[in-house]
Short mmCIF file of C-alpha atoms in Angstrom, two decimals:
data_model
loop_
_atom_site.label_atom_id
_atom_site.label_comp_id
_atom_site.label_asym_id
_atom_site.label_seq_id
_atom_site.Cartn_x
_atom_site.Cartn_y
_atom_site.Cartn_z
CA MET A 1 74.54 -55.09 4.73
CA VAL A 2 77.66 -52.93 2.33
CA GLY A 3 79.36 -54.44 -0.46
CA ALA A 4 82.75 -54.94 0.39
CA ALA A 5 84.40 -53.22 -3.17
CA ALA A 6 81.77 -51.60 -4.13
CA GLY A 7 80.96 -49.65 -0.62
CA VAL A 8 76.98 -49.78 -1.55
CA THR A 9 74.34 -50.84 0.91
CA TYR A 10 72.59 -53.71 -0.67
CA PRO A 11 68.84 -54.62 0.31
CA ALA A 12 67.78 -57.85 2.39
CA GLY A 13 68.93 -60.90 0.59
CA VAL A 14 72.23 -60.03 -0.95
CA SER A 15 75.17 -61.22 0.52
CA GLU A 16 78.32 -58.75 1.33
CA ASN A 17 80.26 -60.83 -0.74
CA SER A 18 79.02 -59.26 -3.46
CA GLN A 19 81.84 -57.60 -5.42
CA PHE A 20 80.54 -56.30 -8.45
CA ARG A 21 77.56 -54.33 -9.72
CA PHE A 22 76.59 -54.50 -13.53
CA PRO A 23 74.65 -51.80 -15.89
CA GLY A 24 70.81 -53.04 -16.59
CA ALA A 25 71.54 -54.60 -20.19
CA THR A 26 74.04 -56.06 -22.33
CA GLY A 27 74.35 -58.12 -25.42
CA VAL A 28 75.70 -61.42 -25.44
CA GLY A 29 78.35 -61.22 -28.29
CA SER A 30 77.29 -62.23 -31.69
CA LEU A 31 76.09 -60.29 -34.59
CA PRO A 32 75.16 -60.69 -38.30
CA GLY A 33 76.54 -59.36 -40.76
CA GLY A 34 80.60 -58.33 -41.43
CA ASP A 35 80.88 -55.12 -41.18
CA ALA A 36 83.16 -54.68 -38.26
CA ARG A 37 82.58 -50.46 -38.17
CA GLU A 38 78.87 -51.18 -38.30
CA ALA A 39 78.98 -53.68 -35.77
CA ALA A 40 81.17 -51.67 -33.24
CA LYS A 41 78.65 -48.78 -34.20
CA THR A 42 75.23 -51.15 -32.72
CA ALA A 43 76.95 -52.22 -29.96
CA THR A 44 77.85 -49.01 -28.47
CA GLY A 45 74.99 -47.04 -29.73
CA SER A 46 72.84 -49.78 -28.39
CA PHE A 47 74.66 -49.87 -24.81
CA GLU A 48 75.72 -46.56 -23.65
CA ASP A 49 76.92 -47.78 -20.61
CA PHE A 50 77.90 -51.53 -20.77
CA PRO A 51 78.69 -52.14 -24.52
CA PHE A 52 80.28 -55.08 -25.68
CA LEU A 53 82.95 -56.21 -28.49
CA PRO A 54 81.00 -57.77 -30.92
CA GLU A 55 81.49 -61.06 -32.83
CA LEU A 56 80.71 -61.56 -36.64
CA PRO A 57 80.93 -65.34 -37.36
CA ALA A 58 79.05 -64.58 -40.92
CA ARG A 59 82.83 -63.91 -42.29
CA GLY A 60 83.88 -67.54 -42.01
CA PRO A 61 86.43 -69.62 -40.32
CA GLY A 62 87.95 -67.56 -38.00
CA ALA A 63 85.34 -65.53 -37.18
CA ASP A 64 83.49 -67.95 -35.72
CA MET A 65 83.47 -68.74 -31.74
CA ILE A 66 85.61 -71.37 -31.57
CA GLY A 67 87.89 -70.15 -34.55
CA ARG A 68 88.39 -66.62 -32.86
CA THR A 69 89.34 -67.99 -29.63
CA ALA A 70 91.55 -70.58 -31.18
CA GLY A 71 93.37 -67.27 -32.36
CA MET A 72 94.04 -66.00 -28.96
CA LEU A 73 95.95 -69.15 -27.52
CA VAL A 74 99.63 -68.98 -26.62
CA GLU A 75 101.82 -71.29 -28.12
CA LEU A 76 99.05 -73.70 -29.44
CA TYR A 77 97.37 -73.35 -33.35
CA ALA A 78 94.51 -74.58 -34.79
CA ARG A 79 93.32 -74.81 -38.46
CA VAL A 80 89.99 -75.77 -39.99
CA GLU A 81 89.59 -79.37 -41.21
CA PRO A 82 86.36 -80.69 -42.82
CA SER A 83 85.46 -82.21 -39.39
CA GLY A 84 85.77 -78.97 -38.09
CA TRP A 85 89.06 -76.78 -36.10
CA ARG A 86 92.21 -78.98 -35.10
CA ILE A 87 95.20 -78.41 -32.99
CA GLY A 88 98.79 -77.88 -35.36
CA ASP A 89 102.25 -77.34 -34.83
CA ARG A 90 102.46 -74.10 -36.33
CA PRO A 91 100.36 -71.23 -37.38
CA GLY A 92 98.43 -70.83 -40.64
CA ARG A 93 96.41 -69.06 -42.93
CA ASP A 94 93.09 -69.54 -40.57
CA THR A 95 95.03 -68.45 -37.28
CA LYS A 96 96.30 -65.43 -38.98
CA ARG A 97 92.54 -64.89 -40.66
CA ALA A 98 91.26 -64.99 -36.97
CA ARG A 99 94.06 -62.91 -35.64
CA SER A 100 93.66 -60.52 -38.02
CA TRP A 101 89.35 -60.55 -37.75
CA LEU A 102 89.86 -59.69 -33.93
CA GLY A 103 92.25 -56.49 -35.00
CA GLU A 104 89.95 -55.37 -37.21
CA ASP A 105 87.20 -55.56 -34.62
CA LEU A 106 89.30 -54.16 -32.16
CA ASP A 107 90.02 -51.22 -34.11
CA ALA A 108 86.65 -50.54 -34.72
CA LEU A 109 85.86 -50.63 -31.15
CA GLU A 110 88.43 -48.27 -30.70
CA GLU A 111 86.96 -45.60 -33.00
CA PHE A 112 83.45 -46.13 -31.03
CA THR A 113 84.75 -45.84 -27.60
CA GLN A 114 86.82 -43.07 -27.45
CA GLY A 115 87.09 -41.36 -24.21
CA TYR A 116 84.47 -44.18 -22.71
CA ALA A 117 84.68 -44.67 -19.12
CA GLY A 118 82.40 -47.62 -18.21
CA ASP A 119 81.71 -51.12 -18.42
CA LEU A 120 82.91 -52.93 -21.56
CA LYS A 121 82.68 -56.12 -22.27
CA VAL A 122 84.88 -58.85 -24.20
CA GLN A 123 83.94 -62.57 -25.28
CA ALA A 124 85.83 -65.77 -25.52
CA VAL A 125 84.85 -69.48 -25.12
CA GLY A 126 85.68 -71.26 -22.01
CA PRO A 127 88.38 -74.02 -21.56
CA TRP A 128 85.69 -76.58 -21.26
CA THR A 129 83.64 -76.04 -24.48
CA LEU A 130 87.07 -75.23 -26.30
CA ALA A 131 88.11 -79.01 -25.17
CA ALA A 132 84.93 -80.14 -26.42
CA ALA A 133 85.46 -78.27 -29.73
CA LEU A 134 89.04 -78.77 -31.18
CA GLU A 135 90.16 -81.87 -32.16
CA LEU A 136 93.91 -83.41 -31.95
CA LYS A 137 95.83 -84.88 -34.34
CA ASN A 138 93.82 -87.93 -33.86
CA GLY A 139 90.51 -86.63 -34.65
CA GLU A 140 89.21 -86.90 -31.23
CA ALA A 141 88.39 -84.11 -28.91
CA ALA A 142 90.91 -82.49 -26.74
CA LEU A 143 88.65 -83.53 -23.83
CA SER A 144 89.55 -87.26 -24.55
CA ASP A 145 93.05 -86.13 -23.21
CA PRO A 146 93.30 -84.64 -19.73
CA GLY A 147 96.95 -83.46 -20.31
CA ALA A 148 95.62 -81.86 -23.58
CA CYS A 149 92.74 -80.16 -21.57
CA ARG A 150 95.45 -78.57 -19.44
CA ASP A 151 97.53 -77.50 -21.76
CA LEU A 152 94.62 -75.74 -23.72
CA ALA A 153 93.79 -74.00 -20.40
CA ALA A 154 97.06 -72.94 -19.92
CA SER A 155 97.44 -71.66 -23.21
CA LEU A 156 93.85 -70.03 -22.90
CA ALA A 157 94.81 -68.30 -19.86
CA GLU A 158 98.00 -66.43 -20.76
CA GLY A 159 96.34 -65.68 -24.59
CA LEU A 160 93.16 -64.17 -22.24
CA ARG A 161 95.94 -62.14 -20.75
CA LEU A 162 97.20 -60.38 -23.36
CA HIS A 163 93.33 -59.69 -24.81
CA LEU A 164 92.50 -58.29 -22.13
CA ALA A 165 96.03 -55.90 -21.86
CA GLU A 166 95.22 -55.19 -25.51
CA VAL A 167 91.55 -53.62 -25.02
CA ARG A 168 92.78 -51.96 -21.53
CA ARG A 169 95.46 -50.23 -23.88
CA ARG A 170 93.20 -49.50 -26.57
CA VAL A 171 89.73 -48.16 -24.19
CA PRO A 172 91.99 -47.23 -20.85
CA ASP A 173 89.34 -45.79 -19.04
CA ALA A 174 86.96 -48.61 -19.23
CA ARG A 175 86.35 -51.33 -17.00
CA ILE A 176 86.77 -54.70 -18.66
CA VAL A 177 84.32 -57.60 -18.31
CA LEU A 178 85.34 -60.79 -19.76
CA GLN A 179 82.62 -63.11 -20.62
CA LEU A 180 83.95 -67.48 -21.13
CA ASP A 181 81.33 -68.42 -23.09
CA GLU A 182 80.46 -72.72 -21.94
CA PRO A 183 77.52 -74.18 -24.02
CA SER A 184 78.76 -77.40 -23.90
CA LEU A 185 79.94 -77.12 -19.89
CA THR A 186 76.77 -79.38 -18.87
CA ALA A 187 77.83 -82.22 -21.40
CA VAL A 188 81.31 -82.15 -20.51
CA LEU A 189 79.95 -82.58 -16.64
CA ARG A 190 77.55 -85.11 -17.95
CA GLY A 191 79.74 -87.15 -19.95
CA GLN A 192 77.35 -86.27 -23.42
CA VAL A 193 80.35 -85.24 -25.78
CA ARG A 194 80.04 -87.74 -28.15
CA THR A 195 83.29 -88.98 -29.60
CA ALA A 196 84.54 -88.86 -33.25
CA SER A 197 82.84 -91.82 -34.20
CA GLY A 198 79.53 -90.59 -32.84
CA TYR A 199 78.92 -93.92 -31.44
CA ARG A 200 80.26 -93.29 -27.71
CA THR A 201 80.45 -90.21 -25.40
CA HIS A 202 83.72 -89.13 -23.90
CA ARG A 203 83.83 -89.84 -20.11
CA ALA A 204 82.51 -87.38 -17.83
CA VAL A 205 84.97 -84.72 -16.66
CA ASP A 206 85.55 -84.72 -12.71
CA ARG A 207 83.28 -81.67 -11.29
CA GLN A 208 86.67 -80.64 -9.32
CA ILE A 209 88.87 -80.28 -12.05
CA VAL A 210 86.35 -78.89 -14.11
CA GLU A 211 85.73 -76.16 -10.84
CA ALA A 212 89.56 -75.47 -10.52
CA THR A 213 90.29 -75.33 -14.44
CA LEU A 214 87.67 -72.58 -14.08
CA ARG A 215 89.02 -70.91 -11.23
CA ASP A 216 92.26 -70.81 -13.26
CA VAL A 217 90.83 -69.15 -16.50
CA VAL A 218 88.82 -66.96 -14.55
CA GLY A 219 91.95 -65.58 -12.54
CA ALA A 220 93.63 -64.78 -15.71
CA HIS A 221 91.33 -61.52 -15.77
CA GLY A 222 93.37 -60.39 -12.21
CA GLY A 223 90.33 -59.77 -10.14
CA GLY A 224 88.66 -58.15 -12.76
CA PRO A 225 84.70 -59.45 -13.23
CA VAL A 226 84.14 -62.38 -14.98
CA VAL A 227 80.80 -63.71 -16.32
CA VAL A 228 80.55 -67.46 -17.62
CA HIS A 229 77.67 -67.73 -20.60
CA SER A 230 75.59 -70.81 -21.26
CA CYS A 231 72.46 -70.84 -23.53
CA ALA A 232 71.89 -74.60 -22.72
CA PRO A 233 70.14 -76.15 -20.25
CA ASP A 234 70.85 -77.03 -16.56
CA VAL A 235 73.39 -74.01 -16.38
CA PRO A 236 75.68 -75.30 -13.31
CA PHE A 237 75.28 -72.07 -10.89
CA ALA A 238 76.86 -73.29 -7.89
CA LEU A 239 79.95 -74.32 -9.60
CA LEU A 240 80.30 -71.23 -11.39
CA ARG A 241 79.84 -69.44 -8.38
CA ARG A 242 82.76 -71.53 -6.42
CA ALA A 243 84.71 -71.06 -9.39
CA GLY A 244 85.01 -67.11 -9.07
CA ALA A 245 82.33 -66.03 -11.83
CA ALA A 246 80.95 -62.71 -10.48
CA ALA A 247 77.84 -63.30 -12.95
CA VAL A 248 76.19 -66.39 -14.87
CA SER A 249 74.40 -65.57 -18.48
CA PHE A 250 71.92 -68.22 -19.73
CA ASP A 251 68.66 -68.18 -21.29
CA PHE A 252 66.27 -67.26 -19.13
CA SER A 253 63.56 -69.62 -21.12
CA LEU A 254 65.23 -72.89 -20.21
CA LEU A 255 65.06 -72.60 -16.28
CA THR A 256 62.70 -75.03 -14.85
CA GLU A 257 61.88 -74.65 -10.90
CA ARG A 258 64.75 -77.25 -10.48
CA ASP A 259 67.18 -74.63 -10.93
CA ASP A 260 65.36 -72.67 -8.13
CA ASP A 261 67.67 -73.34 -5.17
CA ALA A 262 70.52 -72.95 -7.01
CA ILE A 263 69.53 -69.23 -8.21
CA GLY A 264 68.45 -68.29 -4.99
CA GLU A 265 71.81 -69.43 -3.11
CA ALA A 266 73.89 -67.79 -6.02
CA VAL A 267 72.18 -64.55 -5.70
CA GLU A 268 72.28 -64.44 -2.20
CA ALA A 269 76.32 -64.99 -2.30
CA GLY A 270 76.30 -62.02 -4.59
CA THR A 271 76.74 -63.86 -7.99
CA ARG A 272 74.82 -61.58 -10.93
CA LEU A 273 72.44 -63.00 -13.11
CA PHE A 274 72.51 -61.93 -16.78
CA ALA A 275 69.14 -63.15 -17.63
CA GLY A 276 68.58 -63.85 -21.36
CA VAL A 277 64.82 -62.89 -21.39
CA VAL A 278 64.77 -60.90 -25.28
CA PRO A 279 64.80 -64.08 -28.24
CA GLY A 280 67.93 -64.32 -29.90
CA THR A 281 65.82 -65.24 -33.28
CA GLU A 282 63.44 -63.47 -35.68
CA GLY A 283 59.94 -63.08 -34.19
CA PRO A 284 57.67 -60.33 -32.36
CA LEU A 285 58.86 -59.14 -28.88
CA SER A 286 56.47 -58.39 -26.34
CA ASP A 287 56.35 -55.07 -24.52
CA PRO A 288 58.86 -54.38 -22.16
CA ALA A 289 57.59 -54.98 -19.15
CA GLY A 290 56.26 -58.62 -20.33
CA SER A 291 60.00 -60.03 -21.60
CA VAL A 292 60.96 -59.47 -17.75
CA MET A 293 57.60 -60.92 -16.22
CA GLY A 294 59.20 -64.30 -15.74
CA VAL A 295 61.99 -62.53 -13.83
CA ARG A 296 59.65 -61.02 -11.15
CA THR A 297 58.32 -64.16 -11.04
CA LEU A 298 61.28 -66.03 -10.19
CA TRP A 299 62.14 -63.40 -7.41
CA ARG A 300 58.73 -63.87 -6.08
CA ARG A 301 58.86 -67.47 -5.86
CA LEU A 302 62.27 -67.22 -3.98
CA GLY A 303 61.14 -64.59 -1.55
CA LEU A 304 63.87 -62.36 -2.54
CA HIS A 305 63.68 -58.53 -1.57
CA PRO A 306 62.04 -56.75 -4.90
CA GLY A 307 64.24 -54.12 -4.75
CA LEU A 308 67.32 -56.24 -4.85
CA LEU A 309 66.02 -56.96 -8.74
CA ALA A 310 67.83 -54.24 -10.55
CA GLU A 311 71.27 -54.74 -8.84
CA ALA A 312 71.48 -58.38 -9.43
CA VAL A 313 69.82 -58.73 -12.79
CA THR A 314 71.43 -57.65 -16.16
CA VAL A 315 68.81 -58.00 -19.18
CA THR A 316 70.73 -59.36 -22.54
CA PRO A 317 69.27 -61.81 -25.43
CA ALA A 318 68.74 -65.16 -25.15
CA CYS A 319 71.97 -66.05 -27.21
CA GLY A 320 73.82 -64.59 -29.41
CA LEU A 321 72.36 -62.48 -32.48
CA ALA A 322 74.52 -64.04 -35.44
CA GLY A 323 71.43 -65.90 -36.93
CA ALA A 324 68.80 -62.40 -37.04
CA SER A 325 68.55 -60.24 -39.36
CA PRO A 326 70.97 -56.90 -38.36
CA ALA A 327 67.25 -54.91 -38.25
CA TYR A 328 66.15 -57.38 -35.85
CA ALA A 329 69.20 -57.32 -34.26
CA ARG A 330 69.13 -53.74 -33.38
CA GLN A 331 65.60 -53.67 -32.20
CA ALA A 332 66.10 -56.55 -29.79
CA LEU A 333 69.05 -54.88 -28.29
CA ALA A 334 67.20 -51.75 -27.79
CA HIS A 335 64.23 -53.89 -26.26
CA CYS A 336 66.61 -55.28 -23.49
CA VAL A 337 67.47 -51.80 -22.62
CA ARG A 338 63.63 -51.12 -22.48
CA ALA A 339 62.79 -53.84 -20.25
CA ALA A 340 65.84 -53.37 -18.01
CA ARG A 341 64.03 -49.89 -17.42
CA SER A 342 60.82 -51.47 -16.66
CA LEU A 343 62.82 -53.92 -14.38
CA ALA A 344 64.48 -51.18 -12.22
CA ASP A 345 61.28 -49.08 -12.34
CA ASN A 346 58.80 -51.72 -11.30
CA PRO A 347 60.13 -54.49 -9.43
CA GLU A 348 56.99 -55.95 -7.91
#
């Protein structure tokens, strides 16, 4: 079969719908510490063909995952309250701080990607995790109000268009890959997001609405590759595939055999897998071949062609590395590269 966009012949077992190929390894997003230049140096130095824009939540509110994305919103603003981030009427110091830090991170990335022409990944929180985390004025999550969810998704989509345009301006020859972080997505679908009181949960959102909203936000990248990341259990692979995700990023250790059919269907439909096989927290690392042994086992269980492995799988840490030491973070990223090489050299 021939991939329509890439003009590449794929091994048996992969769909001609495959539009995108990705390099063998990359990071998830967050790194420890607060030095933007050091983080950019680590992210670009670890992955010569698939660096990423680092996030440094240790700097405080506005550098955290929710605050960083809230700073990208258009005509919606958020501020920090004791209970978390709350939507407000005007940009305050928290919004300004988030935007300032993002600008600092982009400056550092630009410095270390002069002349770069490969894939480059940037991350933002997806619409449903954002709706579960941002509070309305009454203290309840935006998730409680369908109209607020629609407004939030539209604001996010426009903010992402502007952000992606800025990244393209700074690194003009790179192919930008957008990652949407959706760790709360499964809880949203199952009605497991708690209300402000903690005694109840918000009603589950209809799957068709979830899918349509995600599709709209994925569309903000204008046909470019979008990865959806979740390090929670029970990732909805089929829904993400239908919403237009080119790849799904997940913690491999949380998979169960219940996920087999959905993963097999996703791979055969051309969805790429960003397999989080390297622990995100401090600890001894196995040899590179051992880290991807589970991926090979999964492939055999699914009956997929071994030659497809390197085409279909990108190796990553299980989740962000903000809680690790700088030394372990560098070690984990280097280990991803070695594990990906092992997968490519010995797929069976």
